[in-house]
mmCIF file of N, CA and C in Angstrom:
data_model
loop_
_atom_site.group_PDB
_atom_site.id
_atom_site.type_symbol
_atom_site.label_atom_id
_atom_site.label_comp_id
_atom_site.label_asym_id
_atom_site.label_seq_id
_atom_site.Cartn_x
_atom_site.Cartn_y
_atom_site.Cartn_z
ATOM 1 N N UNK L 1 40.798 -19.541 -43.842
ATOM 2 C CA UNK L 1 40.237 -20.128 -42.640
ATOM 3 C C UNK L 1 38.719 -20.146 -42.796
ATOM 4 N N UNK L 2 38.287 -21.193 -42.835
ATOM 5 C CA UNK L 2 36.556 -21.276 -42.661
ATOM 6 C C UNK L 2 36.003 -20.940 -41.157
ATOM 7 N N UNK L 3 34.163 -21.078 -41.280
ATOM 8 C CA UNK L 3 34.034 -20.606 -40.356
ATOM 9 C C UNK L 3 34.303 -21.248 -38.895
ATOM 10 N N UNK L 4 34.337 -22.960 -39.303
ATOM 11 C CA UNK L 4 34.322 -23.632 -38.535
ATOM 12 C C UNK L 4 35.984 -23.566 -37.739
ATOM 13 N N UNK L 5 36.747 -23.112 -38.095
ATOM 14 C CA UNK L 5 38.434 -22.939 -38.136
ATOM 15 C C UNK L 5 38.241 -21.796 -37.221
ATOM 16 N N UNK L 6 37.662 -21.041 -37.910
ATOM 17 C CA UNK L 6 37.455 -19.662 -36.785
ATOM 18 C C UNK L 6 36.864 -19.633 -35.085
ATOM 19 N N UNK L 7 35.884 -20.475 -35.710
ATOM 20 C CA UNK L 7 34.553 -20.756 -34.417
ATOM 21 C C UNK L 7 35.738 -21.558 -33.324
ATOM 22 N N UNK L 8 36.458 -22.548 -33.866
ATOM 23 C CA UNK L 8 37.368 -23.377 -33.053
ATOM 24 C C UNK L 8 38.510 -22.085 -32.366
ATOM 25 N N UNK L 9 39.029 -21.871 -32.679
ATOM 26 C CA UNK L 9 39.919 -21.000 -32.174
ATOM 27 C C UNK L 9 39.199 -19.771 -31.464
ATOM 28 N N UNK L 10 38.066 -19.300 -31.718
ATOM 29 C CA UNK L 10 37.392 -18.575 -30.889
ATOM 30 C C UNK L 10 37.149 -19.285 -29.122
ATOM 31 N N UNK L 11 36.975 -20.174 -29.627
ATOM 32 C CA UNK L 11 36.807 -21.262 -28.350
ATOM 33 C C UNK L 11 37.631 -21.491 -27.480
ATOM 34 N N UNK L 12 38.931 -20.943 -28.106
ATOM 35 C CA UNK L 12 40.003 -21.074 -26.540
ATOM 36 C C UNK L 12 40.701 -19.889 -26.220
ATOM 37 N N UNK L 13 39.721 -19.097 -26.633
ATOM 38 C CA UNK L 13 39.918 -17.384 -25.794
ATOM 39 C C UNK L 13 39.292 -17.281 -24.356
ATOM 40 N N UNK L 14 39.442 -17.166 -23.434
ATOM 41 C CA UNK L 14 39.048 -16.812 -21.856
ATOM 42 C C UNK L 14 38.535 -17.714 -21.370
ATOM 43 N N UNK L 15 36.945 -17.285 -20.880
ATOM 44 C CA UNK L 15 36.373 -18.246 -19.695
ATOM 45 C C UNK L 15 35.367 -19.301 -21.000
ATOM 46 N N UNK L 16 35.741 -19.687 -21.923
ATOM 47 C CA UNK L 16 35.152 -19.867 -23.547
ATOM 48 C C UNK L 16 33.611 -21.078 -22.287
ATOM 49 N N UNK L 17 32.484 -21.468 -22.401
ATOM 50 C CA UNK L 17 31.431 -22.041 -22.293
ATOM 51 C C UNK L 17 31.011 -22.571 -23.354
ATOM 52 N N UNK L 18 29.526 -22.986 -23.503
ATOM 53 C CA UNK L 18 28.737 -23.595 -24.329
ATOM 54 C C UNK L 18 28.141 -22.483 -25.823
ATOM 55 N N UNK L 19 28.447 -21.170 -25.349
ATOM 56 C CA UNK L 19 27.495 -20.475 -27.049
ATOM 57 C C UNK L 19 26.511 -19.751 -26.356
ATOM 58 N N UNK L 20 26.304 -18.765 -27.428
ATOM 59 C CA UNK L 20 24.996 -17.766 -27.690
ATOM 60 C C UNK L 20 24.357 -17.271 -26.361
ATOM 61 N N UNK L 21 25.488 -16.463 -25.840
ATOM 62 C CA UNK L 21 25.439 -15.677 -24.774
ATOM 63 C C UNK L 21 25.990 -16.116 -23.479
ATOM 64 N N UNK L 22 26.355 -17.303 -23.529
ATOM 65 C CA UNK L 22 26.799 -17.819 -22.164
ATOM 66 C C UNK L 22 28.404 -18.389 -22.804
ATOM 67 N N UNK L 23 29.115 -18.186 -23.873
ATOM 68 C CA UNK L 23 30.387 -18.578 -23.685
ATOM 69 C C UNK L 23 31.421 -17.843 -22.885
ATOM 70 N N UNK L 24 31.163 -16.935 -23.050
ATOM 71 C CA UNK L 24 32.235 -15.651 -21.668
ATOM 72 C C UNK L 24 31.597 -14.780 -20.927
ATOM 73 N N UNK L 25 31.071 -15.207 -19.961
ATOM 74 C CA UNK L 25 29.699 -14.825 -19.256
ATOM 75 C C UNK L 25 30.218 -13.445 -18.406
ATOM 76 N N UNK L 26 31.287 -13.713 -18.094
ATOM 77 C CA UNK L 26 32.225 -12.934 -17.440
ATOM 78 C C UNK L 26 32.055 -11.370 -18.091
ATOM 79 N N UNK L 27 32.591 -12.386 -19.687
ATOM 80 C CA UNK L 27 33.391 -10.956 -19.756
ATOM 81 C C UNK L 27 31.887 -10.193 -20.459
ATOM 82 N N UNK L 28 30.828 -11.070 -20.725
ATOM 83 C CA UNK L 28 29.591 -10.553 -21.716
ATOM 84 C C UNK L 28 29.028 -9.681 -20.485
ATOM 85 N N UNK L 29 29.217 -10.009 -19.515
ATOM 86 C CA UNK L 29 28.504 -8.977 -18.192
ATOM 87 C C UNK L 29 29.112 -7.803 -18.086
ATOM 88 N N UNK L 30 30.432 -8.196 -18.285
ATOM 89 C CA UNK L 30 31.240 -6.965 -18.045
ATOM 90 C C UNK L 30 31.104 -5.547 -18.910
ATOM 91 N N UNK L 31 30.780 -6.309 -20.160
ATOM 92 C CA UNK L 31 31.003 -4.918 -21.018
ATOM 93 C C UNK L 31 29.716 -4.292 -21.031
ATOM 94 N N UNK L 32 28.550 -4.575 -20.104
ATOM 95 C CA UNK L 32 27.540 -3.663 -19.605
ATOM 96 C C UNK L 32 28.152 -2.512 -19.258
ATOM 97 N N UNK L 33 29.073 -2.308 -18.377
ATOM 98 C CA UNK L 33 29.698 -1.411 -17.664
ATOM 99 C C UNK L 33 30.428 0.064 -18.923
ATOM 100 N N UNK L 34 30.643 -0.897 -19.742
ATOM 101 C CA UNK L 34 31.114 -0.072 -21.164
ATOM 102 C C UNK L 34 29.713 1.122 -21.609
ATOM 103 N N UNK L 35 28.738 -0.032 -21.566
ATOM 104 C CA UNK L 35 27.538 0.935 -21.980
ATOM 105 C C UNK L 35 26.761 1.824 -20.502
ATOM 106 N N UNK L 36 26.841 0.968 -19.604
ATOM 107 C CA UNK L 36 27.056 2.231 -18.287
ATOM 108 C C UNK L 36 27.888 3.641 -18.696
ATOM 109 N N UNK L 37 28.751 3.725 -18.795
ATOM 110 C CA UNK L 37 29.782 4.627 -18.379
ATOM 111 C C UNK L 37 29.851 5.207 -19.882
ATOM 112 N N UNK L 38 29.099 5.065 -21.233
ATOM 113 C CA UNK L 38 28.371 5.989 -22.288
ATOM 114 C C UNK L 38 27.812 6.750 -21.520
ATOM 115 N N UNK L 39 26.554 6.097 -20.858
ATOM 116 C CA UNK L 39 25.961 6.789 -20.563
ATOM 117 C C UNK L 39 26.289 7.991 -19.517
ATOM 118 N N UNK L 40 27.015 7.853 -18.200
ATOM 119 C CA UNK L 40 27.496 8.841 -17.914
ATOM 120 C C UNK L 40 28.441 9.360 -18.199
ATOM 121 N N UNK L 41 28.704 9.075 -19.186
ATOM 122 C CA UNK L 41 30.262 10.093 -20.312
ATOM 123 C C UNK L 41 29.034 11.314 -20.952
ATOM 124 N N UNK L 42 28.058 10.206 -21.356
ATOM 125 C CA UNK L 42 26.497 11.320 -22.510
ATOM 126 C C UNK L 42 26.407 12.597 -21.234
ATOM 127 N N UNK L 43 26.101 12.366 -20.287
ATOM 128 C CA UNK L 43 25.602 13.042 -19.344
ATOM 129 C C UNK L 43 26.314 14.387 -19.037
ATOM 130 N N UNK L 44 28.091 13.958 -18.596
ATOM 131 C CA UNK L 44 29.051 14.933 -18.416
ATOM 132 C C UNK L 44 28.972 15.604 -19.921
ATOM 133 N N UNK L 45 28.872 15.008 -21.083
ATOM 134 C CA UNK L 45 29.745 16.326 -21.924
ATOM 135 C C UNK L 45 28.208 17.111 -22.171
ATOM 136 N N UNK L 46 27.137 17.084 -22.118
ATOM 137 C CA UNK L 46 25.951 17.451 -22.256
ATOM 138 C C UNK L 46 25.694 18.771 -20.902
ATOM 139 N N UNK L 47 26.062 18.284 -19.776
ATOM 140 C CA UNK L 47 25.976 19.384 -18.649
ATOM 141 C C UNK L 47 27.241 19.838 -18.646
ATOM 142 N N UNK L 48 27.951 19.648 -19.358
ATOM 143 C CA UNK L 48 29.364 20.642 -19.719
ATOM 144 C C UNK L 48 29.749 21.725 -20.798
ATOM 145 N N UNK L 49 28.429 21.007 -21.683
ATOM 146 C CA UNK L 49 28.159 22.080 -22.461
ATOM 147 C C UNK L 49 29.478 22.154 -23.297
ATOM 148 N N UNK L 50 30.321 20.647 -23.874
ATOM 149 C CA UNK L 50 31.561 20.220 -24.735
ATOM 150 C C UNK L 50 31.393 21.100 -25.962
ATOM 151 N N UNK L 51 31.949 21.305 -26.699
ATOM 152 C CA UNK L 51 32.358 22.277 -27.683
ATOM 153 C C UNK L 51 33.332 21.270 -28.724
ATOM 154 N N UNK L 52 33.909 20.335 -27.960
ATOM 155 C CA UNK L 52 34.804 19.716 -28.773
ATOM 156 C C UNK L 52 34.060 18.707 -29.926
ATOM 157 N N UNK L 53 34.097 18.279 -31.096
ATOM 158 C CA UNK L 53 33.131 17.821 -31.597
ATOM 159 C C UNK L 53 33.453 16.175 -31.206
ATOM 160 N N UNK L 54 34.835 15.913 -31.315
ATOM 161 C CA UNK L 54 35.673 14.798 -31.184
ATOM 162 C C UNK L 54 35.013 14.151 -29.642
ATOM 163 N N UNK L 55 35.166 14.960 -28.983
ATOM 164 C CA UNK L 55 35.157 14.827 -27.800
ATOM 165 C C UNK L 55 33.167 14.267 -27.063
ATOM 166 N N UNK L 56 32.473 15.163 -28.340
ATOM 167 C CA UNK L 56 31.122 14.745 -27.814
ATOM 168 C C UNK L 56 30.918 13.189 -28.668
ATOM 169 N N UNK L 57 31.833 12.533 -29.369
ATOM 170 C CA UNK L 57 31.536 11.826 -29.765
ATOM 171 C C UNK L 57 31.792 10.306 -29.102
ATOM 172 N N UNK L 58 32.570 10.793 -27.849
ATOM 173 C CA UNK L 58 33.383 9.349 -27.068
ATOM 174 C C UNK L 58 31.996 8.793 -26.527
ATOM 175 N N UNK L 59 31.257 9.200 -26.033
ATOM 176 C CA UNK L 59 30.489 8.286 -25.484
ATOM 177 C C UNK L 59 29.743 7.453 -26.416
ATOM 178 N N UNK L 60 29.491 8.179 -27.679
ATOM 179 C CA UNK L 60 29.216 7.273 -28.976
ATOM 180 C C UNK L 60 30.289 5.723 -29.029
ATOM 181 N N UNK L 61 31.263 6.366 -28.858
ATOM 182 C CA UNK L 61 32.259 5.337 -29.342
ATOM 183 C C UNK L 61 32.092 4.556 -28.336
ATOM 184 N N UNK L 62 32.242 4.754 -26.943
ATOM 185 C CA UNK L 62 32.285 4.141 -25.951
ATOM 186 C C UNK L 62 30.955 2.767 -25.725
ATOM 187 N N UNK L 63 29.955 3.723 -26.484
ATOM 188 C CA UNK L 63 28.709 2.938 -26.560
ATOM 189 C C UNK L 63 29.038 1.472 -27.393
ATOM 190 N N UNK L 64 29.519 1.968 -28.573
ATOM 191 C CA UNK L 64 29.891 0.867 -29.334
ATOM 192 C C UNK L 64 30.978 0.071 -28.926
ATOM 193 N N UNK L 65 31.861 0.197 -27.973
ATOM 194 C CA UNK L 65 32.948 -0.688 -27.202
ATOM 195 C C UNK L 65 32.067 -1.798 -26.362
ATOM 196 N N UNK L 66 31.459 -1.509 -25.767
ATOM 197 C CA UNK L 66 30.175 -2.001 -24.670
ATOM 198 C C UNK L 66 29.369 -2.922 -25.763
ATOM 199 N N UNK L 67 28.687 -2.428 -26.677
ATOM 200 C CA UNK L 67 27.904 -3.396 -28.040
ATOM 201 C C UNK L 67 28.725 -4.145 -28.342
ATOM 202 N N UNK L 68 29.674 -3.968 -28.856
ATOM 203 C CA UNK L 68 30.484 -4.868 -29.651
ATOM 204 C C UNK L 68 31.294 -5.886 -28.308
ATOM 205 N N UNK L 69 31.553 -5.722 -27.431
ATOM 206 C CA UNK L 69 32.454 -6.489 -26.440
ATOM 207 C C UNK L 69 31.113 -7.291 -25.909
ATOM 208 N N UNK L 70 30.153 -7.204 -25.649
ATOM 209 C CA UNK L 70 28.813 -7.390 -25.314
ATOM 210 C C UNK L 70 28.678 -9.029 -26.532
ATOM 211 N N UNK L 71 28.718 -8.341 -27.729
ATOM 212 C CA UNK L 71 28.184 -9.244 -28.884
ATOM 213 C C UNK L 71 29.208 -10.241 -29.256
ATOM 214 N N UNK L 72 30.875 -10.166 -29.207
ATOM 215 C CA UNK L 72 31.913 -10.713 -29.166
ATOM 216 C C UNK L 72 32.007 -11.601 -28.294
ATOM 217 N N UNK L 73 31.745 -11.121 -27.132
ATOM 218 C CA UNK L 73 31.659 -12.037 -25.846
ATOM 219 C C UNK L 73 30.418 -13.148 -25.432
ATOM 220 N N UNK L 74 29.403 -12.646 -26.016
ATOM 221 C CA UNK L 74 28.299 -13.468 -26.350
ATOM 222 C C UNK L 74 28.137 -14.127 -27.486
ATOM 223 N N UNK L 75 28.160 -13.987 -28.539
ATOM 224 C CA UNK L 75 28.289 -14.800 -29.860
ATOM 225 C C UNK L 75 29.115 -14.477 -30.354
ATOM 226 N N UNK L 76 30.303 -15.155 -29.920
ATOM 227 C CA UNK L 76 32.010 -15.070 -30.736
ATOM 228 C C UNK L 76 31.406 -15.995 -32.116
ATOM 229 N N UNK L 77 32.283 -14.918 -33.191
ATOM 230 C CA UNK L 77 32.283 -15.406 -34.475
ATOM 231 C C UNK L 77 33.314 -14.323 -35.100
ATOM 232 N N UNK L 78 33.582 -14.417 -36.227
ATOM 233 C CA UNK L 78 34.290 -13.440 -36.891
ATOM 234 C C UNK L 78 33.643 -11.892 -36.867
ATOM 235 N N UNK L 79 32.328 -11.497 -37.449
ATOM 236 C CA UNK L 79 31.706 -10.572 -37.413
ATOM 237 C C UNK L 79 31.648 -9.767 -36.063
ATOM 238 N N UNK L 80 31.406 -10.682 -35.538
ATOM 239 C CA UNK L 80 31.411 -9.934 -33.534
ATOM 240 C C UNK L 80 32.801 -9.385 -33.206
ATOM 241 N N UNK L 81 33.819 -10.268 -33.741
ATOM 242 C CA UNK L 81 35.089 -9.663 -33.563
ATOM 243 C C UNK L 81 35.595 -8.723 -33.925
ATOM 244 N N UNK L 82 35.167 -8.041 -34.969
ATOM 245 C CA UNK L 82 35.397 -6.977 -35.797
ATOM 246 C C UNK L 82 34.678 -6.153 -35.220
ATOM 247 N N UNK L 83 32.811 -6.018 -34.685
ATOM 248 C CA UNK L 83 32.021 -5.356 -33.831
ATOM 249 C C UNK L 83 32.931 -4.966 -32.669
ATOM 250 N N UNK L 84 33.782 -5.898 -31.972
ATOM 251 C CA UNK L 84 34.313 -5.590 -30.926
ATOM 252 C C UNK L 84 35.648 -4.929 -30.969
ATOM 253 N N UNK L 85 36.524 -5.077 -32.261
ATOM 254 C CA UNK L 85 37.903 -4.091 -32.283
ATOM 255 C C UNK L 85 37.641 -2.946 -33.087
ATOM 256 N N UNK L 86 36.800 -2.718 -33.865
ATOM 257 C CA UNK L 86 37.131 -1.115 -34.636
ATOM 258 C C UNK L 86 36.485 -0.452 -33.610
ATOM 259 N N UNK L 87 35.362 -0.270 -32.727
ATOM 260 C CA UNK L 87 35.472 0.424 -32.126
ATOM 261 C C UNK L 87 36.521 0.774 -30.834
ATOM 262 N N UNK L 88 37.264 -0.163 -30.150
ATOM 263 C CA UNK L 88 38.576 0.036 -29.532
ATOM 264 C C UNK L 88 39.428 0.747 -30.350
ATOM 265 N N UNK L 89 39.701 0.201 -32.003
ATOM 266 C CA UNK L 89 40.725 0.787 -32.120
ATOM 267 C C UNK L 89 40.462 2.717 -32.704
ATOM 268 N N UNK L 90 39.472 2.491 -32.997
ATOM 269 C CA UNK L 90 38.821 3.762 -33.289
ATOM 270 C C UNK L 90 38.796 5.086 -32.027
ATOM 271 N N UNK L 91 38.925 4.190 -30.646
ATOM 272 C CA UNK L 91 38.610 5.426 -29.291
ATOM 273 C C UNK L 91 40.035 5.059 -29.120
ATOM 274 N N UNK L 92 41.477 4.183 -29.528
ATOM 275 C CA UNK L 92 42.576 4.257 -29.122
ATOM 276 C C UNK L 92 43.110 5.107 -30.050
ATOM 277 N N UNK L 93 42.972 5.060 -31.097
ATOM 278 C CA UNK L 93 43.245 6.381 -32.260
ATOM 279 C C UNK L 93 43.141 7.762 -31.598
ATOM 280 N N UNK L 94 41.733 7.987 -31.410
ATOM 281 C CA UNK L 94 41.028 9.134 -30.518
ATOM 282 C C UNK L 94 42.507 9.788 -29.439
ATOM 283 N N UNK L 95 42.200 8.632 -28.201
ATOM 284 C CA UNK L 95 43.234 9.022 -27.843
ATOM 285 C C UNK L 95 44.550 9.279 -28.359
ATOM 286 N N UNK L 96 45.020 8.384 -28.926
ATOM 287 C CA UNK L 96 46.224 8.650 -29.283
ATOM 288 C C UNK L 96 47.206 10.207 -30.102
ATOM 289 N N UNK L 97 45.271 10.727 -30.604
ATOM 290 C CA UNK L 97 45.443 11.899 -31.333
ATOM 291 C C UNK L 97 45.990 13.426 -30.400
ATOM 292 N N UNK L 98 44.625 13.036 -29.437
ATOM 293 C CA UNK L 98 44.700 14.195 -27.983
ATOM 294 C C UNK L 98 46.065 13.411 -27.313
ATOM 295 N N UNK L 99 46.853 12.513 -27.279
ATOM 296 C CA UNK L 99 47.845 12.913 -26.467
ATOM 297 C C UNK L 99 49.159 13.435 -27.291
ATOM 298 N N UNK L 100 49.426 12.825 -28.825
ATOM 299 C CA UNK L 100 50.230 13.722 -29.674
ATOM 300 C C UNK L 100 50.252 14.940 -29.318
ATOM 301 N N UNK L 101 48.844 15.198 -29.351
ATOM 302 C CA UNK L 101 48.610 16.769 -29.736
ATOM 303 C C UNK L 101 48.825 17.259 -28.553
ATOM 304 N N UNK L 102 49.080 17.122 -27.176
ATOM 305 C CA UNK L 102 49.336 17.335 -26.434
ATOM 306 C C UNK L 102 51.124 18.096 -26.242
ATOM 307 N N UNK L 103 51.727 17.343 -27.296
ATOM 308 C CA UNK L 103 53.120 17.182 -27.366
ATOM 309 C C UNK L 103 53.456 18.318 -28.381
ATOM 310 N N UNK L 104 52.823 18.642 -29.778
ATOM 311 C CA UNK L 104 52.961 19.056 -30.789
ATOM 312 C C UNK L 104 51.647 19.540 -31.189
ATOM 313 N N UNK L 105 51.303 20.370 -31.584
ATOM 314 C CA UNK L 105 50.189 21.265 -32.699
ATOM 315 C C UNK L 105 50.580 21.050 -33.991
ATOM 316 N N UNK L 106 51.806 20.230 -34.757
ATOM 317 C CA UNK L 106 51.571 20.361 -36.238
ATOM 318 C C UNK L 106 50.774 18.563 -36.557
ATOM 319 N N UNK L 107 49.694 19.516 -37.043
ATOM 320 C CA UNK L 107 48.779 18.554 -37.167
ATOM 321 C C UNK L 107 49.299 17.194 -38.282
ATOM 322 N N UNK L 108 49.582 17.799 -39.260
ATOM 323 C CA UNK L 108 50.548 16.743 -40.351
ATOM 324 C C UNK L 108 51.284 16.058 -39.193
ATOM 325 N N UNK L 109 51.962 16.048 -38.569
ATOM 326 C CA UNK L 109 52.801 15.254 -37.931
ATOM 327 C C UNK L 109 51.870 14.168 -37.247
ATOM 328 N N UNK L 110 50.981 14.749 -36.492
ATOM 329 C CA UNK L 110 49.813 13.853 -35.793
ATOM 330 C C UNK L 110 49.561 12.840 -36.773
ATOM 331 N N UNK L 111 49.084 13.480 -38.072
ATOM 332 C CA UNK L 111 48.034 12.784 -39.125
ATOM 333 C C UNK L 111 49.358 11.618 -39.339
ATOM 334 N N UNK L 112 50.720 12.208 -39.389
ATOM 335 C CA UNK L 112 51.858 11.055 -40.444
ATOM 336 C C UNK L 112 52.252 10.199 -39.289
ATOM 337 N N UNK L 113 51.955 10.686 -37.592
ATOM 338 C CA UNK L 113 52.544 9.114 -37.065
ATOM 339 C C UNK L 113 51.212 8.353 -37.249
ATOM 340 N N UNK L 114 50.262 8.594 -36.561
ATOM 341 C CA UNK L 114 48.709 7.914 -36.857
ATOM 342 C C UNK L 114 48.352 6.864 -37.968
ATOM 343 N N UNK L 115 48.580 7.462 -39.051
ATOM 344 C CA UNK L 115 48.914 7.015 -40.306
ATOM 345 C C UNK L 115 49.760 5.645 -39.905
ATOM 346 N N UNK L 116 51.289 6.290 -39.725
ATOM 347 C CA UNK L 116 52.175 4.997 -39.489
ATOM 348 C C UNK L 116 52.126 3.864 -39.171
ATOM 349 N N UNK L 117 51.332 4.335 -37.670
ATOM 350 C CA UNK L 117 50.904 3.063 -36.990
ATOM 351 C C UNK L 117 50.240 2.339 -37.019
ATOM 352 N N UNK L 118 48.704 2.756 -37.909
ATOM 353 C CA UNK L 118 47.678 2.350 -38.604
ATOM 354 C C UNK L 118 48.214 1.235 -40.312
ATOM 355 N N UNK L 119 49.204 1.818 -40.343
ATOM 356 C CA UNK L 119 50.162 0.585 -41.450
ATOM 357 C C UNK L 119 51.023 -0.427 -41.201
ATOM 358 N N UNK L 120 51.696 0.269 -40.063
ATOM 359 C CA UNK L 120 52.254 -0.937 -39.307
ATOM 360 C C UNK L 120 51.314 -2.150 -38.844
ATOM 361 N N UNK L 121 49.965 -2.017 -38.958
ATOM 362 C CA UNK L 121 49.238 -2.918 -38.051
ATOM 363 C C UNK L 121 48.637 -3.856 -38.993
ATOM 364 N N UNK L 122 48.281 -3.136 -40.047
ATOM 365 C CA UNK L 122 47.997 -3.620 -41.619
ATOM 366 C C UNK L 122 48.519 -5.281 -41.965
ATOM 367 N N UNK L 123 49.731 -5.297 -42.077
ATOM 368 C CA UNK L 123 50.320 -6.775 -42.568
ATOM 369 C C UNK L 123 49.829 -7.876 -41.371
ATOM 370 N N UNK L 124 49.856 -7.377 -39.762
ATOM 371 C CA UNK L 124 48.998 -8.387 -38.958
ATOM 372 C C UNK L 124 47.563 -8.725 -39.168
ATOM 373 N N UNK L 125 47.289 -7.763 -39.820
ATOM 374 C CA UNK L 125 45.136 -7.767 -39.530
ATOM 375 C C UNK L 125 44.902 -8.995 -41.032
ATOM 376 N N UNK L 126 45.906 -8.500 -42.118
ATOM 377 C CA UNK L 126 45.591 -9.668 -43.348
ATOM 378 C C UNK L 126 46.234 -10.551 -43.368
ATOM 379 N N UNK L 127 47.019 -10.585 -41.881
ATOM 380 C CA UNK L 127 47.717 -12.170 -41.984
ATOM 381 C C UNK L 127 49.000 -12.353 -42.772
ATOM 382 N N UNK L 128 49.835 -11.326 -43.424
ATOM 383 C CA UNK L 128 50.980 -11.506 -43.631
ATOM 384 C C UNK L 128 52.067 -11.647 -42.578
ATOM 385 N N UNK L 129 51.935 -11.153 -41.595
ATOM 386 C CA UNK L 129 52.253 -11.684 -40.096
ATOM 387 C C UNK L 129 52.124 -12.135 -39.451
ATOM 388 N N UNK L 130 52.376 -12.832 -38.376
ATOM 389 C CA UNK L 130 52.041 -13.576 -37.312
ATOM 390 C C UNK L 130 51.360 -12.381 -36.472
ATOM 391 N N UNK L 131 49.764 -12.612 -35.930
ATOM 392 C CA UNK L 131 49.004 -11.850 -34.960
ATOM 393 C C UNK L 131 49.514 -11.874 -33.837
ATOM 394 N N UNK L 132 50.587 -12.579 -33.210
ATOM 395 C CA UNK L 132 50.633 -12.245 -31.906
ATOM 396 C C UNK L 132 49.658 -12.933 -30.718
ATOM 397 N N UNK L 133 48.952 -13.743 -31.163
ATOM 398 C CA UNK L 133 47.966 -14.638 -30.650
ATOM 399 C C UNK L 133 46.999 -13.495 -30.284
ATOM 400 N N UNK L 134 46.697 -12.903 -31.330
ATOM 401 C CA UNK L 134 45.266 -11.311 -31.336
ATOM 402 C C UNK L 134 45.739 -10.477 -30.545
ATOM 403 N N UNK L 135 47.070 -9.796 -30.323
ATOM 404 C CA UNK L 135 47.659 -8.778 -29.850
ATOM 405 C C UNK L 135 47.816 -7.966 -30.849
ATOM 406 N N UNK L 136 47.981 -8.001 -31.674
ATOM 407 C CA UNK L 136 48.138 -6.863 -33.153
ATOM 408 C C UNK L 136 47.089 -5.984 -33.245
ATOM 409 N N UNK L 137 45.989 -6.572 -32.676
ATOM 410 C CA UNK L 137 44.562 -5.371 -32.984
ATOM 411 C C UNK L 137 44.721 -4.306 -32.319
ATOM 412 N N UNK L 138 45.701 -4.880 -31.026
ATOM 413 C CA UNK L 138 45.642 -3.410 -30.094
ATOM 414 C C UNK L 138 47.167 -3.171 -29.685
ATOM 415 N N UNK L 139 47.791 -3.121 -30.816
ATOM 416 C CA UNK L 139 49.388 -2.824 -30.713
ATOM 417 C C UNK L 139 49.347 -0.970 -30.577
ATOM 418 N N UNK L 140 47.935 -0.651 -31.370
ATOM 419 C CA UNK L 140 48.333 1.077 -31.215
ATOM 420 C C UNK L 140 47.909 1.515 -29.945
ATOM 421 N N UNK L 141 47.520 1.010 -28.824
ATOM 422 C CA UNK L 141 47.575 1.667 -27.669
ATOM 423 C C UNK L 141 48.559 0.961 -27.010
ATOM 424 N N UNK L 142 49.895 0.509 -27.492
ATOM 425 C CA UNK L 142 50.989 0.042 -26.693
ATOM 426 C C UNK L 142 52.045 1.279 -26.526
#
């Protein structure tokens, strides 16, 4: 797929407009709120005095959900798209780890479904599958 193949099909995702910051105005406003709510995520684990290392790192991540949904939503292209899912799938991992572990303490088990699902997703992301019309990126928080 070239870029122009890409750029086209980018174009009939949501409220799609004219380009370079105004094609999903909606949703490019919205993910301010992503980088809002870093910031008071930074705030709580800092006057909480977190211990968890994982845990002081969400608002990092969170930051980058907000950037990347921000930059995706404003200049859709391939690169922005990728800006905008590894960090989702990176804080759905996150979670996904703390709620295993919620269930079970043997960590191998955590690491071998994680793993799993992270392969299962594999043959959609290089296109040996049908994406799902871009549902595959976020099949691991289903």
């Amino acid at each position: 797929m070239d870029t122009l193949e890409a750029l086209s099909s980018v174009s009939q995702y949501c409220e799609s407009g004219i380009g370079f910051f105004s094609s999903e105005p909606v949703n490019t406003i919205s993910s301010l709120f992503f980088i809002i709510s870093a910031y008071f995520s930074y705030k709580l684990v800092k006057n909480y005095k977190v211990k968890n290392s994982i845990i002081k790192l969400l608002p990092l991540i969170i930051f980058l959900v907000g950037v990347g949904s921000l930059l995706w939503h404003g200049i859709p292209n391939l690169i922005t798209n990728w800006l905008d899912t590894l960090p989702i799938l990176v804080f759905a991992l996150i979670a996904l780890f703390f709620s295993i572990k919620k269930l079970t303490s043997n960590k191998k088990l955590i690491f071998g479904i994680i793993s799993l699902l992270v392969l299962a997703m594999l043959p959609f992301e290089f296109g040996i599958l049908s994406k799902f019309n871009g549902l595959s990126q976020y099949l691991v928080m289903l």
